[in-house]
């Protein structure tokens, strides 16, 4: 089913009104496509041609993701601790 001009126009309007969300979803799609390329895609072809580098890059990404998740976990704990501390101060 072809996409109507009005649908395209509405999509572009939403993208313009939501630039951060639009950019975020583009980054996310790119990351997922690198990790799990579609069968028969050019990405898959390039990855096969550079298999050893691809494996190393996935390992590096795994480590970076692990670090980032730990960092975010620590930041959440700090924010949570601060909220408790602020609550105690406001009651005291």
Short mmCIF file of N, CA, C and O in Angstrom, two decimals, residues 12-73:
data_model
loop_
_atom_site.label_atom_id
_atom_site.label_comp_id
_atom_site.label_asym_id
_atom_site.label_seq_id
_atom_site.Cartn_x
_atom_site.Cartn_y
_atom_site.Cartn_z
N UNK A 12 6.80 14.19 8.74
CA UNK A 12 7.84 15.24 8.74
C UNK A 12 7.51 16.33 9.76
O UNK A 12 8.41 16.85 10.43
N UNK A 13 6.25 16.66 9.89
CA UNK A 13 5.83 17.67 10.87
C UNK A 13 6.13 17.18 12.29
O UNK A 13 6.66 17.93 13.11
N UNK A 14 5.83 15.90 12.57
CA UNK A 14 6.11 15.34 13.89
C UNK A 14 7.61 15.33 14.15
O UNK A 14 8.06 15.67 15.24
N UNK A 15 8.39 14.92 13.15
CA UNK A 15 9.85 14.88 13.30
C UNK A 15 10.40 16.27 13.59
O UNK A 15 11.30 16.42 14.41
N UNK A 16 9.86 17.27 12.92
CA UNK A 16 10.32 18.64 13.14
C UNK A 16 9.95 19.12 14.55
O UNK A 16 10.73 19.83 15.19
N UNK A 17 8.80 18.71 15.04
CA UNK A 17 8.35 19.10 16.37
C UNK A 17 9.05 18.32 17.48
O UNK A 17 9.04 18.73 18.63
N UNK A 18 9.65 17.18 17.12
CA UNK A 18 10.29 16.30 18.11
C UNK A 18 11.70 15.92 17.66
O UNK A 18 12.01 14.74 17.47
N UNK A 19 12.60 16.91 17.52
CA UNK A 19 13.92 16.61 16.97
C UNK A 19 14.77 15.69 17.84
O UNK A 19 15.51 14.86 17.32
N UNK A 20 14.65 15.81 19.16
CA UNK A 20 15.47 14.96 20.03
C UNK A 20 15.02 13.50 19.94
O UNK A 20 15.85 12.59 19.89
N UNK A 21 13.72 13.28 19.93
CA UNK A 21 13.21 11.91 19.83
C UNK A 21 13.56 11.31 18.46
O UNK A 21 13.93 10.14 18.35
N UNK A 22 13.45 12.13 17.43
CA UNK A 22 13.78 11.68 16.07
C UNK A 22 15.25 11.28 15.98
O UNK A 22 15.58 10.21 15.45
N UNK A 23 16.13 12.10 16.51
CA UNK A 23 17.56 11.80 16.48
C UNK A 23 17.87 10.56 17.32
O UNK A 23 18.67 9.71 16.92
N UNK A 24 17.22 10.45 18.49
CA UNK A 24 17.44 9.30 19.36
C UNK A 24 17.04 8.01 18.66
O UNK A 24 17.79 7.02 18.67
N UNK A 25 15.88 7.98 18.02
CA UNK A 25 15.44 6.75 17.36
C UNK A 25 16.34 6.40 16.18
O UNK A 25 16.58 5.22 15.92
N UNK A 26 16.88 7.41 15.51
CA UNK A 26 17.81 7.14 14.41
C UNK A 26 19.10 6.50 14.95
O UNK A 26 19.61 5.52 14.38
N UNK A 27 19.62 7.04 16.06
CA UNK A 27 20.81 6.46 16.69
C UNK A 27 20.55 5.02 17.12
O UNK A 27 21.39 4.14 16.94
N UNK A 28 19.39 4.80 17.72
CA UNK A 28 19.05 3.47 18.20
C UNK A 28 18.95 2.48 17.04
O UNK A 28 19.49 1.37 17.12
N UNK A 29 18.31 2.87 15.96
CA UNK A 29 18.20 1.99 14.79
C UNK A 29 19.58 1.64 14.24
O UNK A 29 19.85 0.50 13.86
N UNK A 30 20.46 2.64 14.20
CA UNK A 30 21.81 2.42 13.69
C UNK A 30 22.56 1.41 14.57
O UNK A 30 23.21 0.50 14.06
N UNK A 31 22.45 1.57 15.88
CA UNK A 31 23.13 0.65 16.80
C UNK A 31 22.60 -0.77 16.64
O UNK A 31 23.37 -1.73 16.54
N UNK A 32 21.29 -0.90 16.62
CA UNK A 32 20.70 -2.23 16.47
C UNK A 32 21.05 -2.85 15.13
O UNK A 32 21.29 -4.06 15.04
N UNK A 33 21.10 -2.04 14.08
CA UNK A 33 21.46 -2.56 12.75
C UNK A 33 22.90 -3.04 12.71
O UNK A 33 23.22 -4.00 12.01
N UNK A 34 23.78 -2.38 13.45
CA UNK A 34 25.17 -2.81 13.49
C UNK A 34 25.28 -4.16 14.21
O UNK A 34 25.97 -5.07 13.76
N UNK A 35 24.57 -4.29 15.32
CA UNK A 35 24.65 -5.51 16.11
C UNK A 35 23.93 -6.67 15.42
O UNK A 35 24.40 -7.80 15.45
N UNK A 36 22.80 -6.38 14.79
CA UNK A 36 21.99 -7.44 14.19
C UNK A 36 21.54 -7.03 12.79
O UNK A 36 20.39 -6.68 12.59
N UNK A 37 22.46 -7.06 11.82
CA UNK A 37 22.10 -6.63 10.47
C UNK A 37 21.09 -7.57 9.82
O UNK A 37 21.07 -8.77 10.11
N UNK A 38 20.26 -7.01 8.98
CA UNK A 38 19.27 -7.83 8.26
C UNK A 38 19.99 -8.75 7.27
O UNK A 38 20.96 -8.35 6.64
N UNK A 39 19.46 -9.94 7.15
CA UNK A 39 20.03 -10.91 6.20
C UNK A 39 19.97 -10.35 4.78
O UNK A 39 18.95 -9.80 4.37
N UNK A 40 21.08 -10.46 4.09
CA UNK A 40 21.14 -10.00 2.71
C UNK A 40 21.35 -8.51 2.54
O UNK A 40 21.42 -8.02 1.42
N UNK A 41 21.51 -7.79 3.64
CA UNK A 41 21.70 -6.34 3.56
C UNK A 41 23.16 -6.01 3.23
O UNK A 41 24.06 -6.85 3.36
N UNK A 42 23.38 -4.76 2.84
CA UNK A 42 24.76 -4.32 2.59
C UNK A 42 25.56 -4.35 3.88
O UNK A 42 26.75 -4.67 3.87
N UNK A 43 24.89 -4.06 5.00
CA UNK A 43 25.57 -4.10 6.30
C UNK A 43 26.10 -5.50 6.56
O UNK A 43 27.25 -5.68 6.98
N UNK A 44 25.28 -6.50 6.30
CA UNK A 44 25.72 -7.89 6.51
C UNK A 44 26.90 -8.22 5.60
O UNK A 44 27.87 -8.86 6.04
N UNK A 45 26.85 -7.75 4.38
CA UNK A 45 27.94 -7.98 3.42
C UNK A 45 29.25 -7.37 3.93
O UNK A 45 30.30 -8.01 3.91
N UNK A 46 29.18 -6.13 4.42
CA UNK A 46 30.38 -5.45 4.92
C UNK A 46 30.92 -6.13 6.17
O UNK A 46 32.13 -6.23 6.37
N UNK A 47 30.01 -6.57 7.02
CA UNK A 47 30.41 -7.25 8.25
C UNK A 47 31.12 -8.56 7.93
O UNK A 47 32.16 -8.88 8.51
N UNK A 48 30.57 -9.32 6.99
CA UNK A 48 31.21 -10.58 6.59
C UNK A 48 32.61 -10.34 6.04
O UNK A 48 33.52 -11.13 6.28
N UNK A 49 32.78 -9.23 5.32
CA UNK A 49 34.09 -8.91 4.73
C UNK A 49 35.10 -8.47 5.79
O UNK A 49 36.30 -8.48 5.55
N UNK A 50 34.61 -8.09 6.95
CA UNK A 50 35.48 -7.60 8.04
C UNK A 50 35.16 -8.35 9.34
O UNK A 50 35.08 -7.75 10.41
N UNK A 51 34.99 -9.65 9.23
CA UNK A 51 34.49 -10.45 10.36
C UNK A 51 35.34 -10.31 11.63
O UNK A 51 34.79 -10.13 12.71
N UNK A 52 36.64 -10.40 11.51
CA UNK A 52 37.51 -10.32 12.71
C UNK A 52 37.35 -8.98 13.41
O UNK A 52 37.22 -8.92 14.64
N UNK A 53 37.32 -7.90 12.63
CA UNK A 53 37.12 -6.57 13.21
C UNK A 53 35.74 -6.46 13.86
O UNK A 53 35.58 -5.87 14.92
N UNK A 54 34.76 -7.05 13.20
CA UNK A 54 33.38 -7.01 13.71
C UNK A 54 33.29 -7.68 15.08
O UNK A 54 32.70 -7.14 16.02
N UNK A 55 33.91 -8.83 15.20
CA UNK A 55 33.89 -9.56 16.48
C UNK A 55 34.55 -8.72 17.57
O UNK A 55 34.03 -8.59 18.68
N UNK A 56 35.69 -8.12 17.25
CA UNK A 56 36.39 -7.27 18.23
C UNK A 56 35.54 -6.06 18.60
O UNK A 56 35.46 -5.67 19.77
N UNK A 57 34.90 -5.46 17.62
CA UNK A 57 34.05 -4.30 17.89
C UNK A 57 32.86 -4.67 18.77
O UNK A 57 32.48 -3.91 19.67
N UNK A 58 32.29 -5.84 18.54
CA UNK A 58 31.18 -6.28 19.39
C UNK A 58 31.64 -6.47 20.83
O UNK A 58 30.93 -6.11 21.77
N UNK A 59 32.84 -7.01 21.00
CA UNK A 59 33.39 -7.19 22.35
C UNK A 59 33.60 -5.84 23.02
O UNK A 59 33.29 -5.66 24.20
N UNK A 60 34.13 -4.87 22.27
CA UNK A 60 34.33 -3.52 22.81
C UNK A 60 32.99 -2.88 23.18
O UNK A 60 32.86 -2.24 24.22
N UNK A 61 32.03 -3.04 22.30
CA UNK A 61 30.70 -2.50 22.58
C UNK A 61 30.10 -3.13 23.84
O UNK A 61 29.48 -2.44 24.66
N UNK A 62 30.30 -4.42 23.99
CA UNK A 62 29.79 -5.12 25.16
C UNK A 62 30.38 -4.51 26.45
O UNK A 62 29.66 -4.25 27.41
N UNK A 63 31.68 -4.26 26.42
CA UNK A 63 32.32 -3.66 27.59
C UNK A 63 31.81 -2.24 27.85
O UNK A 63 31.57 -1.86 28.99
N UNK A 64 31.68 -1.47 26.77
CA UNK A 64 31.18 -0.09 26.92
C UNK A 64 29.75 -0.07 27.45
O UNK A 64 29.41 0.76 28.28
N UNK A 65 28.93 -1.00 26.97
CA UNK A 65 27.55 -1.08 27.46
C UNK A 65 27.52 -1.46 28.93
O UNK A 65 26.75 -0.90 29.72
N UNK A 66 28.37 -2.40 29.30
CA UNK A 66 28.45 -2.82 30.70
C UNK A 66 28.84 -1.64 31.59
O UNK A 66 28.23 -1.40 32.63
N UNK A 67 29.86 -0.87 31.17
CA UNK A 67 30.30 0.30 31.93
C UNK A 67 29.18 1.33 32.03
O UNK A 67 28.94 1.90 33.10
N UNK A 68 28.51 1.58 30.92
CA UNK A 68 27.45 2.59 30.90
C UNK A 68 26.29 2.20 31.81
O UNK A 68 25.76 3.04 32.54
N UNK A 69 25.91 0.93 31.78
CA UNK A 69 24.83 0.48 32.64
C UNK A 69 25.20 0.59 34.12
O UNK A 69 24.38 0.99 34.95
N UNK A 70 26.44 0.26 34.44
CA UNK A 70 26.90 0.41 35.83
C UNK A 70 26.90 1.89 36.24
O UNK A 70 26.48 2.22 37.34
N UNK A 71 27.37 2.74 35.35
CA UNK A 71 27.40 4.18 35.61
C UNK A 71 25.97 4.70 35.85
O UNK A 71 25.73 5.46 36.79
N UNK A 72 25.07 4.27 35.02
CA UNK A 72 23.68 4.72 35.16
C UNK A 72 23.06 4.17 36.44
O UNK A 72 22.30 4.86 37.11
N UNK A 73 23.41 2.96 36.79
CA UNK A 73 22.93 2.36 38.03
C UNK A 73 23.44 3.15 39.23
O UNK A 73 22.69 3.45 40.15
#
